[in-house]
PDB file of C-alpha atoms and ligand atoms in Angstrom:
ATOM      1  CA  MET A   1      90.091 136.754  99.125  1.00 60.00           C
ATOM      2  CA  ALA A   2      93.806 136.407  99.850  1.00 78.00           C
ATOM      3  CA  HIS A   3      96.136 136.079  96.890  1.00 91.00           C
ATOM      4  CA  VAL A   4      98.522 133.193  97.447  1.00 93.00           C
ATOM      5  CA  VAL A   5     100.485 134.198  94.366  1.00 95.00           C
ATOM      6  CA  GLU A   6     100.810 137.708  93.012  1.00 95.00           C
ATOM      7  CA  ILE A   7     102.909 138.293  89.913  1.00 96.00           C
ATOM      8  CA  LYS A   8     103.459 141.852  88.701  1.00 96.00           C
ATOM      9  CA  ASP A   9     105.187 142.979  85.518  1.00 97.00           C
ATOM     10  CA  LEU A  10     107.421 139.935  85.501  1.00 97.00           C
ATOM     11  CA  HIS A  11     110.178 139.959  82.898  1.00 97.00           C
ATOM     12  CA  LYS A  12     112.832 137.376  82.231  1.00 97.00           C
ATOM     13  CA  SER A  13     115.589 137.497  79.657  1.00 97.00           C
ATOM     14  CA  PHE A  14     118.276 135.007  78.817  1.00 96.00           C
ATOM     15  CA  GLY A  15     120.958 137.212  77.271  1.00 94.00           C
ATOM     16  CA  GLU A  16     119.330 138.935  74.289  1.00 94.00           C
ATOM     17  CA  LEU A  17     116.270 136.699  74.377  1.00 96.00           C
ATOM     18  CA  GLU A  18     113.353 138.175  76.305  1.00 97.00           C
ATOM     19  CA  VAL A  19     111.245 135.158  77.283  1.00 97.00           C
ATOM     20  CA  LEU A  20     108.773 136.802  79.680  1.00 98.00           C
ATOM     21  CA  LYS A  21     107.651 140.262  78.626  1.00 97.00           C
ATOM     22  CA  GLY A  22     105.622 141.583  81.522  1.00 97.00           C
ATOM     23  CA  ILE A  23     103.386 138.964  83.119  1.00 97.00           C
ATOM     24  CA  ASP A  24     100.658 139.901  85.602  1.00 95.00           C
ATOM     25  CA  PHE A  25      98.306 137.570  87.365  1.00 92.00           C
ATOM     26  CA  THR A  26      97.225 136.279  90.743  1.00 95.00           C
ATOM     27  CA  VAL A  27      96.221 132.946  92.215  1.00 96.00           C
ATOM     28  CA  ASP A  28      93.694 133.020  95.063  1.00 95.00           C
ATOM     29  CA  GLN A  29      93.665 130.760  98.084  1.00 95.00           C
ATOM     30  CA  GLY A  30      92.250 127.348  97.206  1.00 95.00           C
ATOM     31  CA  HIS A  31      92.116 128.082  93.480  1.00 96.00           C
ATOM     32  CA  VAL A  32      93.515 126.108  90.570  1.00 97.00           C
ATOM     33  CA  VAL A  33      95.012 128.161  87.764  1.00 97.00           C
ATOM     34  CA  CYS A  34      96.000 126.315  84.593  1.00 98.00           C
ATOM     35  CA  ILE A  35      98.561 127.861  82.257  1.00 98.00           C
ATOM     36  CA  ILE A  36      98.287 126.812  78.640  1.00 97.00           C
ATOM     37  CA  GLY A  37     100.179 127.934  75.553  1.00 97.00           C
ATOM     38  CA  PRO A  38     102.456 126.809  72.738  1.00 96.00           C
ATOM     39  CA  SER A  39     105.916 125.351  73.211  1.00 95.00           C
ATOM     40  CA  GLY A  40     108.471 128.063  73.924  1.00 95.00           C
ATOM     41  CA  SER A  41     105.899 130.588  75.130  1.00 97.00           C
ATOM     42  CA  GLY A  42     107.590 130.815  78.542  1.00 97.00           C
ATOM     43  CA  LYS A  43     105.341 128.647  80.734  1.00 97.00           C
ATOM     44  CA  SER A  44     108.141 126.710  82.436  1.00 96.00           C
ATOM     45  CA  THR A  45     110.222 129.855  82.798  1.00 97.00           C
ATOM     46  CA  LEU A  46     107.270 131.491  84.547  1.00 97.00           C
ATOM     47  CA  LEU A  47     106.937 128.607  87.037  1.00 96.00           C
ATOM     48  CA  ARG A  48     110.689 128.628  87.572  1.00 94.00           C
ATOM     49  CA  CYS A  49     110.503 132.333  88.414  1.00 94.00           C
ATOM     50  CA  VAL A  50     107.736 131.610  90.937  1.00 93.00           C
ATOM     51  CA  ASN A  51     109.940 129.181  92.841  1.00 88.00           C
ATOM     52  CA  LEU A  52     113.111 131.154  92.148  1.00 85.00           C
ATOM     53  CA  LEU A  53     114.888 128.479  90.182  1.00 90.00           C
ATOM     54  CA  GLU A  54     115.265 131.451  87.829  1.00 93.00           C
ATOM     55  CA  GLN A  55     115.933 135.004  88.936  1.00 92.00           C
ATOM     56  CA  PRO A  56     113.430 137.365  87.262  1.00 94.00           C
ATOM     57  CA  SER A  57     114.993 140.234  85.298  1.00 95.00           C
ATOM     58  CA  LYS A  58     112.304 142.667  86.432  1.00 95.00           C
ATOM     59  CA  GLY A  59     109.011 142.703  88.324  1.00 96.00           C
ATOM     60  CA  THR A  60     107.788 141.135  91.533  1.00 94.00           C
ATOM     61  CA  VAL A  61     106.643 137.709  92.636  1.00 94.00           C
ATOM     62  CA  ARG A  62     104.824 137.366  95.944  1.00 93.00           C
ATOM     63  CA  VAL A  63     103.868 134.053  97.479  1.00 91.00           C
ATOM     64  CA  GLY A  64     101.823 134.037 100.677  1.00 88.00           C
ATOM     65  CA  GLY A  65     102.529 137.741 101.140  1.00 86.00           C
ATOM     66  CA  VAL A  66     106.312 137.263 100.997  1.00 89.00           C
ATOM     67  CA  GLU A  67     108.056 139.071  98.164  1.00 91.00           C
ATOM     68  CA  LEU A  68     110.390 136.450  96.720  1.00 88.00           C
ATOM     69  CA  THR A  69     112.035 139.030  94.513  1.00 86.00           C
ATOM     70  CA  ASP A  70     113.139 141.086  97.526  1.00 88.00           C
ATOM     71  CA  PRO A  71     116.948 140.728  97.626  1.00 86.00           C
ATOM     72  CA  ASP A  72     116.821 140.303 101.417  1.00 90.00           C
ATOM     73  CA  VAL A  73     114.295 137.462 101.424  1.00 89.00           C
ATOM     74  CA  ASP A  74     115.228 134.116 102.961  1.00 90.00           C
ATOM     75  CA  ILE A  75     115.005 132.113  99.743  1.00 86.00           C
ATOM     76  CA  ASP A  76     115.169 128.712 101.402  1.00 86.00           C
ATOM     77  CA  ALA A  77     112.381 129.560 103.837  1.00 86.00           C
ATOM     78  CA  ALA A  78     110.273 130.973 101.013  1.00 86.00           C
ATOM     79  CA  ARG A  79     110.837 127.950  98.778  1.00 86.00           C
ATOM     80  CA  ARG A  80     109.805 125.600 101.556  1.00 86.00           C
ATOM     81  CA  ARG A  81     106.238 126.875 101.154  1.00 89.00           C
ATOM     82  CA  LEU A  82     106.115 125.610  97.579  1.00 93.00           C
ATOM     83  CA  GLY A  83     105.683 122.080  96.284  1.00 94.00           C
ATOM     84  CA  MET A  84     106.972 121.493  92.780  1.00 94.00           C
ATOM     85  CA  VAL A  85     106.134 118.595  90.471  1.00 95.00           C
ATOM     86  CA  PHE A  86     107.937 118.371  87.145  1.00 91.00           C
ATOM     87  CA  GLN A  87     107.504 116.323  84.022  1.00 90.00           C
ATOM     88  CA  SER A  88     110.352 114.074  85.165  1.00 90.00           C
ATOM     89  CA  PHE A  89     109.896 112.653  88.633  1.00 87.00           C
ATOM     90  CA  ASN A  90     113.439 113.086  90.009  1.00 91.00           C
ATOM     91  CA  LEU A  91     113.090 110.364  92.645  1.00 96.00           C
ATOM     92  CA  PHE A  92     116.201 108.812  94.154  1.00 96.00           C
ATOM     93  CA  PRO A  93     116.425 105.384  92.488  1.00 97.00           C
ATOM     94  CA  HIS A  94     118.463 103.795  95.278  1.00 97.00           C
ATOM     95  CA  MET A  95     116.004 104.768  98.032  1.00 97.00           C
ATOM     96  CA  THR A  96     112.647 103.166  98.721  1.00 98.00           C
ATOM     97  CA  VAL A  97     109.447 105.055  98.011  1.00 98.00           C
ATOM     98  CA  LEU A  98     109.001 105.678 101.728  1.00 98.00           C
ATOM     99  CA  GLN A  99     112.557 107.009 102.089  1.00 98.00           C
ATOM    100  CA  ASN A 100     112.046 109.263  99.072  1.00 97.00           C
ATOM    101  CA  VAL A 101     109.036 110.875 100.738  1.00 98.00           C
ATOM    102  CA  MET A 102     110.800 111.151 104.113  1.00 98.00           C
ATOM    103  CA  ILE A 103     114.172 112.591 103.201  1.00 96.00           C
ATOM    104  CA  ALA A 104     113.307 116.273 102.672  1.00 94.00           C
ATOM    105  CA  GLN A 105     111.006 116.222 105.688  1.00 95.00           C
ATOM    106  CA  ARG A 106     113.949 114.998 107.774  1.00 96.00           C
ATOM    107  CA  ARG A 107     116.650 117.215 106.273  1.00 94.00           C
ATOM    108  CA  VAL A 108     114.775 120.412 105.499  1.00 92.00           C
ATOM    109  CA  LEU A 109     111.937 120.474 108.051  1.00 93.00           C
ATOM    110  CA  LYS A 110     113.992 118.567 110.673  1.00 95.00           C
ATOM    111  CA  ARG A 111     111.074 116.281 111.440  1.00 96.00           C
ATOM    112  CA  GLY A 112     111.756 113.272 113.640  1.00 97.00           C
ATOM    113  CA  LYS A 113     111.807 109.852 112.018  1.00 97.00           C
ATOM    114  CA  GLY A 114     108.432 108.778 113.426  1.00 97.00           C
ATOM    115  CA  ASP A 115     106.631 111.925 112.296  1.00 98.00           C
ATOM    116  CA  ALA A 116     108.270 111.891 108.886  1.00 98.00           C
ATOM    117  CA  GLU A 117     107.301 108.271 108.351  1.00 98.00           C
ATOM    118  CA  ARG A 118     103.714 108.787 109.485  1.00 98.00           C
ATOM    119  CA  ILE A 119     103.307 111.839 107.219  1.00 98.00           C
ATOM    120  CA  ALA A 120     104.950 109.981 104.322  1.00 98.00           C
ATOM    121  CA  ARG A 121     102.532 107.062 104.710  1.00 98.00           C
ATOM    122  CA  GLU A 122      99.526 109.389 104.921  1.00 97.00           C
ATOM    123  CA  ASN A 123     100.487 111.141 101.728  1.00 97.00           C
ATOM    124  CA  LEU A 124     101.334 107.936  99.865  1.00 97.00           C
ATOM    125  CA  GLU A 125      97.890 106.724 100.888  1.00 97.00           C
ATOM    126  CA  LYS A 126      96.339 109.929  99.570  1.00 95.00           C
ATOM    127  CA  VAL A 127      97.893 109.422  96.113  1.00 96.00           C
ATOM    128  CA  GLY A 128      97.066 105.719  96.038  1.00 95.00           C
ATOM    129  CA  VAL A 129     100.514 104.114  96.234  1.00 96.00           C
ATOM    130  CA  ALA A 130     100.639 103.131  99.918  1.00 96.00           C
ATOM    131  CA  ASP A 131     101.266  99.525  98.878  1.00 97.00           C
ATOM    132  CA  LYS A 132     104.577 100.573  97.237  1.00 97.00           C
ATOM    133  CA  CYS A 133     106.293 101.982 100.342  1.00 97.00           C
ATOM    134  CA  ASP A 134     109.109  99.455 100.248  1.00 97.00           C
ATOM    135  CA  ALA A 135     109.566  99.365  96.484  1.00 98.00           C
ATOM    136  CA  PHE A 136     112.279 101.269  94.635  1.00 98.00           C
ATOM    137  CA  PRO A 137     111.263 103.856  92.030  1.00 97.00           C
ATOM    138  CA  PRO A 138     112.564 101.898  89.008  1.00 96.00           C
ATOM    139  CA  GLN A 139     110.131  99.098  89.953  1.00 96.00           C
ATOM    140  CA  LEU A 140     107.157 101.476  89.589  1.00 96.00           C
ATOM    141  CA  SER A 141     105.235 102.621  86.537  1.00 94.00           C
ATOM    142  CA  GLY A 142     105.659 106.228  85.442  1.00 94.00           C
ATOM    143  CA  GLY A 143     102.244 107.107  86.816  1.00 95.00           C
ATOM    144  CA  GLN A 144     103.085 105.572  90.186  1.00 95.00           C
ATOM    145  CA  GLN A 145     106.418 107.397  90.263  1.00 96.00           C
ATOM    146  CA  GLN A 146     104.717 110.687  89.508  1.00 95.00           C
ATOM    147  CA  ARG A 147     102.228 110.079  92.319  1.00 96.00           C
ATOM    148  CA  VAL A 148     105.152 109.409  94.687  1.00 97.00           C
ATOM    149  CA  ALA A 149     106.641 112.725  93.551  1.00 97.00           C
ATOM    150  CA  ILE A 150     103.325 114.416  94.368  1.00 97.00           C
ATOM    151  CA  ALA A 151     103.250 112.735  97.804  1.00 97.00           C
ATOM    152  CA  ARG A 152     106.822 113.920  98.412  1.00 97.00           C
ATOM    153  CA  ALA A 153     105.819 117.509  97.653  1.00 96.00           C
ATOM    154  CA  LEU A 154     102.641 117.277  99.788  1.00 97.00           C
ATOM    155  CA  ALA A 155     104.566 115.909 102.763  1.00 97.00           C
ATOM    156  CA  MET A 156     106.258 119.297 103.065  1.00 95.00           C
ATOM    157  CA  ASP A 157     102.880 120.990 103.795  1.00 95.00           C
ATOM    158  CA  PRO A 158     103.164 123.505 100.961  1.00 95.00           C
ATOM    159  CA  ASP A 159     100.939 126.580 100.680  1.00 93.00           C
ATOM    160  CA  LEU A 160     101.058 126.205  96.923  1.00 95.00           C
ATOM    161  CA  MET A 161     101.692 123.358  94.505  1.00 97.00           C
ATOM    162  CA  LEU A 162     103.333 124.067  91.157  1.00 97.00           C
ATOM    163  CA  PHE A 163     102.984 121.487  88.400  1.00 97.00           C
ATOM    164  CA  ASP A 164     104.881 121.657  85.105  1.00 96.00           C
ATOM    165  CA  GLU A 165     103.263 119.267  82.625  1.00 95.00           C
ATOM    166  CA  PRO A 166     103.107 116.472  85.204  1.00 95.00           C
ATOM    167  CA  THR A 167     101.526 113.984  82.807  1.00 95.00           C
ATOM    168  CA  SER A 168     103.285 114.690  79.543  1.00 92.00           C
ATOM    169  CA  ALA A 169     106.009 112.057  80.017  1.00 90.00           C
ATOM    170  CA  LEU A 170     103.478 109.345  80.847  1.00 92.00           C
ATOM    171  CA  ASP A 171     102.005 106.620  78.688  1.00 91.00           C
ATOM    172  CA  PRO A 172      98.428 107.622  77.864  1.00 90.00           C
ATOM    173  CA  GLU A 173      96.868 104.921  80.035  1.00 91.00           C
ATOM    174  CA  LEU A 174      98.701 106.247  83.121  1.00 92.00           C
ATOM    175  CA  VAL A 175      97.704 109.886  82.706  1.00 94.00           C
ATOM    176  CA  GLY A 176      94.257 109.417  84.257  1.00 94.00           C
ATOM    177  CA  ASP A 177      95.540 108.230  87.646  1.00 94.00           C
ATOM    178  CA  VAL A 178      97.773 111.264  88.052  1.00 95.00           C
ATOM    179  CA  LEU A 179      95.042 113.663  86.941  1.00 95.00           C
ATOM    180  CA  SER A 180      92.583 112.124  89.382  1.00 95.00           C
ATOM    181  CA  VAL A 181      95.052 112.665  92.239  1.00 96.00           C
ATOM    182  CA  MET A 182      95.352 116.291  91.139  1.00 96.00           C
ATOM    183  CA  ARG A 183      91.561 116.603  90.975  1.00 96.00           C
ATOM    184  CA  LYS A 184      91.323 115.295  94.514  1.00 96.00           C
ATOM    185  CA  LEU A 185      93.927 117.810  95.718  1.00 96.00           C
ATOM    186  CA  ALA A 186      91.951 120.595  94.095  1.00 95.00           C
ATOM    187  CA  ARG A 187      88.750 119.411  95.773  1.00 95.00           C
ATOM    188  CA  ASP A 188      90.558 119.332  99.119  1.00 95.00           C
ATOM    189  CA  GLY A 189      91.344 123.015  98.658  1.00 95.00           C
ATOM    190  CA  MET A 190      95.006 122.973  97.637  1.00 97.00           C
ATOM    191  CA  THR A 191      96.119 126.098  95.794  1.00 97.00           C
ATOM    192  CA  MET A 192      97.622 124.968  92.492  1.00 97.00           C
ATOM    193  CA  LEU A 193      99.375 126.516  89.515  1.00 97.00           C
ATOM    194  CA  VAL A 194      99.435 123.948  86.732  1.00 97.00           C
ATOM    195  CA  VAL A 195     101.086 124.086  83.309  1.00 97.00           C
ATOM    196  CA  THR A 196      99.224 121.530  81.240  1.00 96.00           C
ATOM    197  CA  HIS A 197      98.185 120.449  77.773  1.00 93.00           C
ATOM    198  CA  GLU A 198      95.280 118.462  79.228  1.00 93.00           C
ATOM    199  CA  MET A 199      92.429 120.679  78.098  1.00 94.00           C
ATOM    200  CA  SER A 200      89.712 118.481  79.580  1.00 93.00           C
ATOM    201  CA  PHE A 201      91.448 118.690  82.973  1.00 95.00           C
ATOM    202  CA  ALA A 202      91.799 122.475  82.689  1.00 96.00           C
ATOM    203  CA  ARG A 203      88.177 122.795  81.669  1.00 95.00           C
ATOM    204  CA  GLU A 204      86.904 120.718  84.521  1.00 94.00           C
ATOM    205  CA  VAL A 205      89.248 121.623  87.396  1.00 95.00           C
ATOM    206  CA  ALA A 206      90.646 125.116  86.775  1.00 97.00           C
ATOM    207  CA  ASP A 207      89.079 128.144  88.379  1.00 96.00           C
ATOM    208  CA  ARG A 208      90.966 130.230  85.836  1.00 97.00           C
ATOM    209  CA  VAL A 209      92.927 129.532  82.703  1.00 97.00           C
ATOM    210  CA  VAL A 210      95.845 131.687  81.559  1.00 97.00           C
ATOM    211  CA  PHE A 211      96.765 131.467  77.876  1.00 98.00           C
ATOM    212  CA  MET A 212     100.358 132.530  77.195  1.00 97.00           C
ATOM    213  CA  ASP A 213     102.016 133.101  73.861  1.00 97.00           C
ATOM    214  CA  GLY A 214     105.339 134.755  73.089  1.00 96.00           C
ATOM    215  CA  GLY A 215     106.054 135.654  76.709  1.00 97.00           C
ATOM    216  CA  VAL A 216     102.813 137.506  77.394  1.00 97.00           C
ATOM    217  CA  VAL A 217      99.409 136.591  78.786  1.00 97.00           C
ATOM    218  CA  VAL A 218      97.140 136.806  75.752  1.00 97.00           C
ATOM    219  CA  GLU A 219      93.962 136.126  77.676  1.00 97.00           C
ATOM    220  CA  GLU A 220      92.813 134.749  80.979  1.00 96.00           C
ATOM    221  CA  GLY A 221      89.531 133.949  82.606  1.00 97.00           C
ATOM    222  CA  PRO A 222      87.255 131.072  83.532  1.00 97.00           C
ATOM    223  CA  PRO A 223      87.844 127.913  81.462  1.00 97.00           C
ATOM    224  CA  ALA A 224      84.419 128.153  79.847  1.00 96.00           C
ATOM    225  CA  GLN A 225      85.546 131.453  78.373  1.00 97.00           C
ATOM    226  CA  VAL A 226      89.233 130.916  77.540  1.00 97.00           C
ATOM    227  CA  ILE A 227      88.846 127.342  76.283  1.00 96.00           C
ATOM    228  CA  GLY A 228      85.141 127.358  75.468  1.00 95.00           C
ATOM    229  CA  ALA A 229      84.822 130.754  73.785  1.00 96.00           C
ATOM    230  CA  PRO A 230      88.274 132.318  73.310  1.00 96.00           C
ATOM    231  CA  ARG A 231      88.317 135.983  72.349  1.00 96.00           C
ATOM    232  CA  HIS A 232      91.677 136.077  70.638  1.00 96.00           C
ATOM    233  CA  GLU A 233      92.684 134.542  67.348  1.00 96.00           C
ATOM    234  CA  ARG A 234      95.983 133.290  68.845  1.00 96.00           C
ATOM    235  CA  THR A 235      94.071 131.374  71.503  1.00 97.00           C
ATOM    236  CA  ARG A 236      91.730 129.875  68.919  1.00 96.00           C
ATOM    237  CA  THR A 237      94.622 128.775  66.711  1.00 95.00           C
ATOM    238  CA  PHE A 238      96.417 127.171  69.652  1.00 96.00           C
ATOM    239  CA  LEU A 239      93.325 125.351  70.880  1.00 95.00           C
ATOM    240  CA  LYS A 240      92.542 124.020  67.434  1.00 93.00           C
ATOM    241  CA  ARG A 241      96.045 122.567  67.251  1.00 91.00           C
ATOM    242  CA  VAL A 242      95.974 121.073  70.732  1.00 90.00           C
ATOM    243  CA  LEU A 243      92.497 119.666  70.540  1.00 85.00           C
ATOM    244  CA  ASP A 244      93.058 118.105  67.148  1.00 79.00           C
ATOM    245  CA  PRO A 245      96.618 118.315  65.889  1.00 70.00           C
ATOM    246  CA  THR A 246      95.977 116.210  62.793  1.00 70.00           C
ATOM    247  CA  HIS A 247      92.745 117.703  61.488  1.00 54.00           C
ATOM    248  CA  ALA A 248      92.727 121.241  62.827  1.00 46.00           C
ATOM    249  CA  GLY A 249      89.545 122.842  61.685  1.00 46.00           C
ATOM    250  CA  ASP A 250      87.543 119.950  60.280  1.00 45.00           C
ATOM    251  CA  ASP A 251      84.950 118.556  62.622  1.00 42.00           C
ATOM    252  CA  ALA A 252      87.260 118.595  65.644  1.00 41.00           C
ATOM    253  CA  PRO A 253      86.431 116.213  68.489  1.00 45.00           C
ATOM    254  CA  GLY A 254      85.542 117.529  71.930  1.00 46.00           C
ATOM    255  CA  PRO A 255      88.272 118.230  74.458  1.00 48.00           C
ATOM    256  CA  GLU A 256      87.503 114.914  76.176  1.00 47.00           C
ATOM    257  CA  ASP A 257      89.035 113.209  73.169  1.00 47.00           C
ATOM    258  CA  ALA A 258      92.075 115.450  73.027  1.00 47.00           C
ATOM    259  CA  PRO A 259      95.258 113.504  72.387  1.00 50.00           C
ATOM    260  CA  GLU A 260      98.585 114.719  73.761  1.00 49.00           C
ATOM    261  CA  PRO A 261      99.985 117.292  71.363  1.00 51.00           C
ATOM    262  CA  ALA A 262     103.179 116.572  69.490  1.00 48.00           C
ATOM    263  CA  ARG A 263     106.106 118.342  71.078  1.00 46.00           C
TER     264      ARG A 263
HETATM  265  N1  ATP B   1     118.205 128.662  80.789  1.00 68.49           N
HETATM  266  C1  ATP B   1     117.864 129.139  79.577  1.00 68.49           C
HETATM  267  N2  ATP B   1     118.782 129.761  78.809  1.00 68.49           N
HETATM  268  C2  ATP B   1     118.436 130.262  77.609  1.00 68.49           C
HETATM  269  N3  ATP B   1     117.196 130.203  77.071  1.00 68.49           N
HETATM  270  C3  ATP B   1     116.249 129.584  77.795  1.00 68.49           C
HETATM  271  C4  ATP B   1     116.528 129.016  79.070  1.00 68.49           C
HETATM  272  N4  ATP B   1     115.374 128.477  79.565  1.00 68.49           N
HETATM  273  C5  ATP B   1     114.444 128.694  78.607  1.00 68.49           C
HETATM  274  N5  ATP B   1     114.951 129.353  77.552  1.00 68.49           N
HETATM  275  C6  ATP B   1     114.220 129.785  76.352  1.00 68.49           C
HETATM  276  O1  ATP B   1     113.060 130.441  76.769  1.00 68.49           O
HETATM  277  C7  ATP B   1     111.960 130.185  75.911  1.00 68.49           C
HETATM  278  C8  ATP B   1     110.779 129.705  76.736  1.00 68.49           C
HETATM  279  O2  ATP B   1     111.082 128.435  77.294  1.00 68.49           O
HETATM  280  P1  ATP B   1     110.109 127.676  78.283  1.00 68.49           P
HETATM  281  O3  ATP B   1     110.781 126.432  78.649  1.00 68.49           O
HETATM  282  O4  ATP B   1     109.705 128.598  79.372  1.00 68.49           O
HETATM  283  O5  ATP B   1     108.861 127.412  77.325  1.00 68.49           O
HETATM  284  P2  ATP B   1     107.566 126.523  77.588  1.00 68.49           P
HETATM  285  O6  ATP B   1     106.397 127.395  77.327  1.00 68.49           O
HETATM  286  O7  ATP B   1     107.651 125.884  78.917  1.00 68.49           O
HETATM  287  O8  ATP B   1     107.650 125.433  76.429  1.00 68.49           O
HETATM  288  P3  ATP B   1     107.254 123.852  76.434  1.00 68.49           P
HETATM  289  O9  ATP B   1     105.755 123.812  76.221  1.00 68.49           O
HETATM  290  O10 ATP B   1     107.982 123.313  75.258  1.00 68.49           O
HETATM  291  O11 ATP B   1     107.689 123.258  77.729  1.00 68.49           O
HETATM  292  C9  ATP B   1     112.470 129.193  74.877  1.00 68.49           C
HETATM  293  O12 ATP B   1     112.799 129.888  73.721  1.00 68.49           O
HETATM  294  C10 ATP B   1     113.698 128.609  75.532  1.00 68.49           C
HETATM  295  O13 ATP B   1     114.633 128.206  74.578  1.00 68.49           O
HETATM  296 MG1   MG B   2     107.804 123.892  79.576  1.00 68.49          MG
END
């Protein structure tokens, strides 16, 4: 099976601080890989190295067979194959929802107005906010705004979607709508790399889970193993905290009941 993402011996330092200390893993076509791990373990830095918002200090990152870390690579062309969804939605507040989903299609992909609008509407439909085309982002709930941000990324026809804690800024009652859009994308065969604290989502949707701590991959494998039966003490300690931050250890509830961890 083709690897959409291939990361080899990836290191990243900020000055003296080595944040990524040799990361290796792959994401296969159509797979969902969830990255979990404590705050500061380097999860966002890893995603930012995959889309070259950060320059790795050492190692290689390949996406769709193109080595992004090759100094001669066309960075803009390579980045165009990636959709990125962050914790904050970064929509333009003075543009309508429809315009927000059209603008990069027009400017970056040079699509005509008619095509861009049709594709925008299709993707807004897919994420369930088609009725908000003419609204402005500040008039939408956080969950609706995040779904617009997902539609905006999808409209660029990415080979890979990167998500960095897409639900952690949302009120709890809005998290479900965003996760169900992500579930649907996964079912439709989108290749996804997702940093998340939503253990029930990871358990249900991920093909593989990567647990990071201190800039290394401590363990990875199918969710039933990494979340259900972790081999390493560090993974167990982390999961206990995430699944039940207040009563770690005593009669912890199932992952379905997991509250958002304190951050
Ligand atoms: N631009 C930067 N300059 C200096 N240090 C940075 C920079 N970006 C990240 N770091 C440091 O790198 C480490 C890892 O940060 P990162 O944001 O990747 O962690 P994370 O796993 O995403 O954490 P969280 O779960 O809180 O989002 C932290 O110690 C952070 O302070
Ligand atoms: Mg982060």
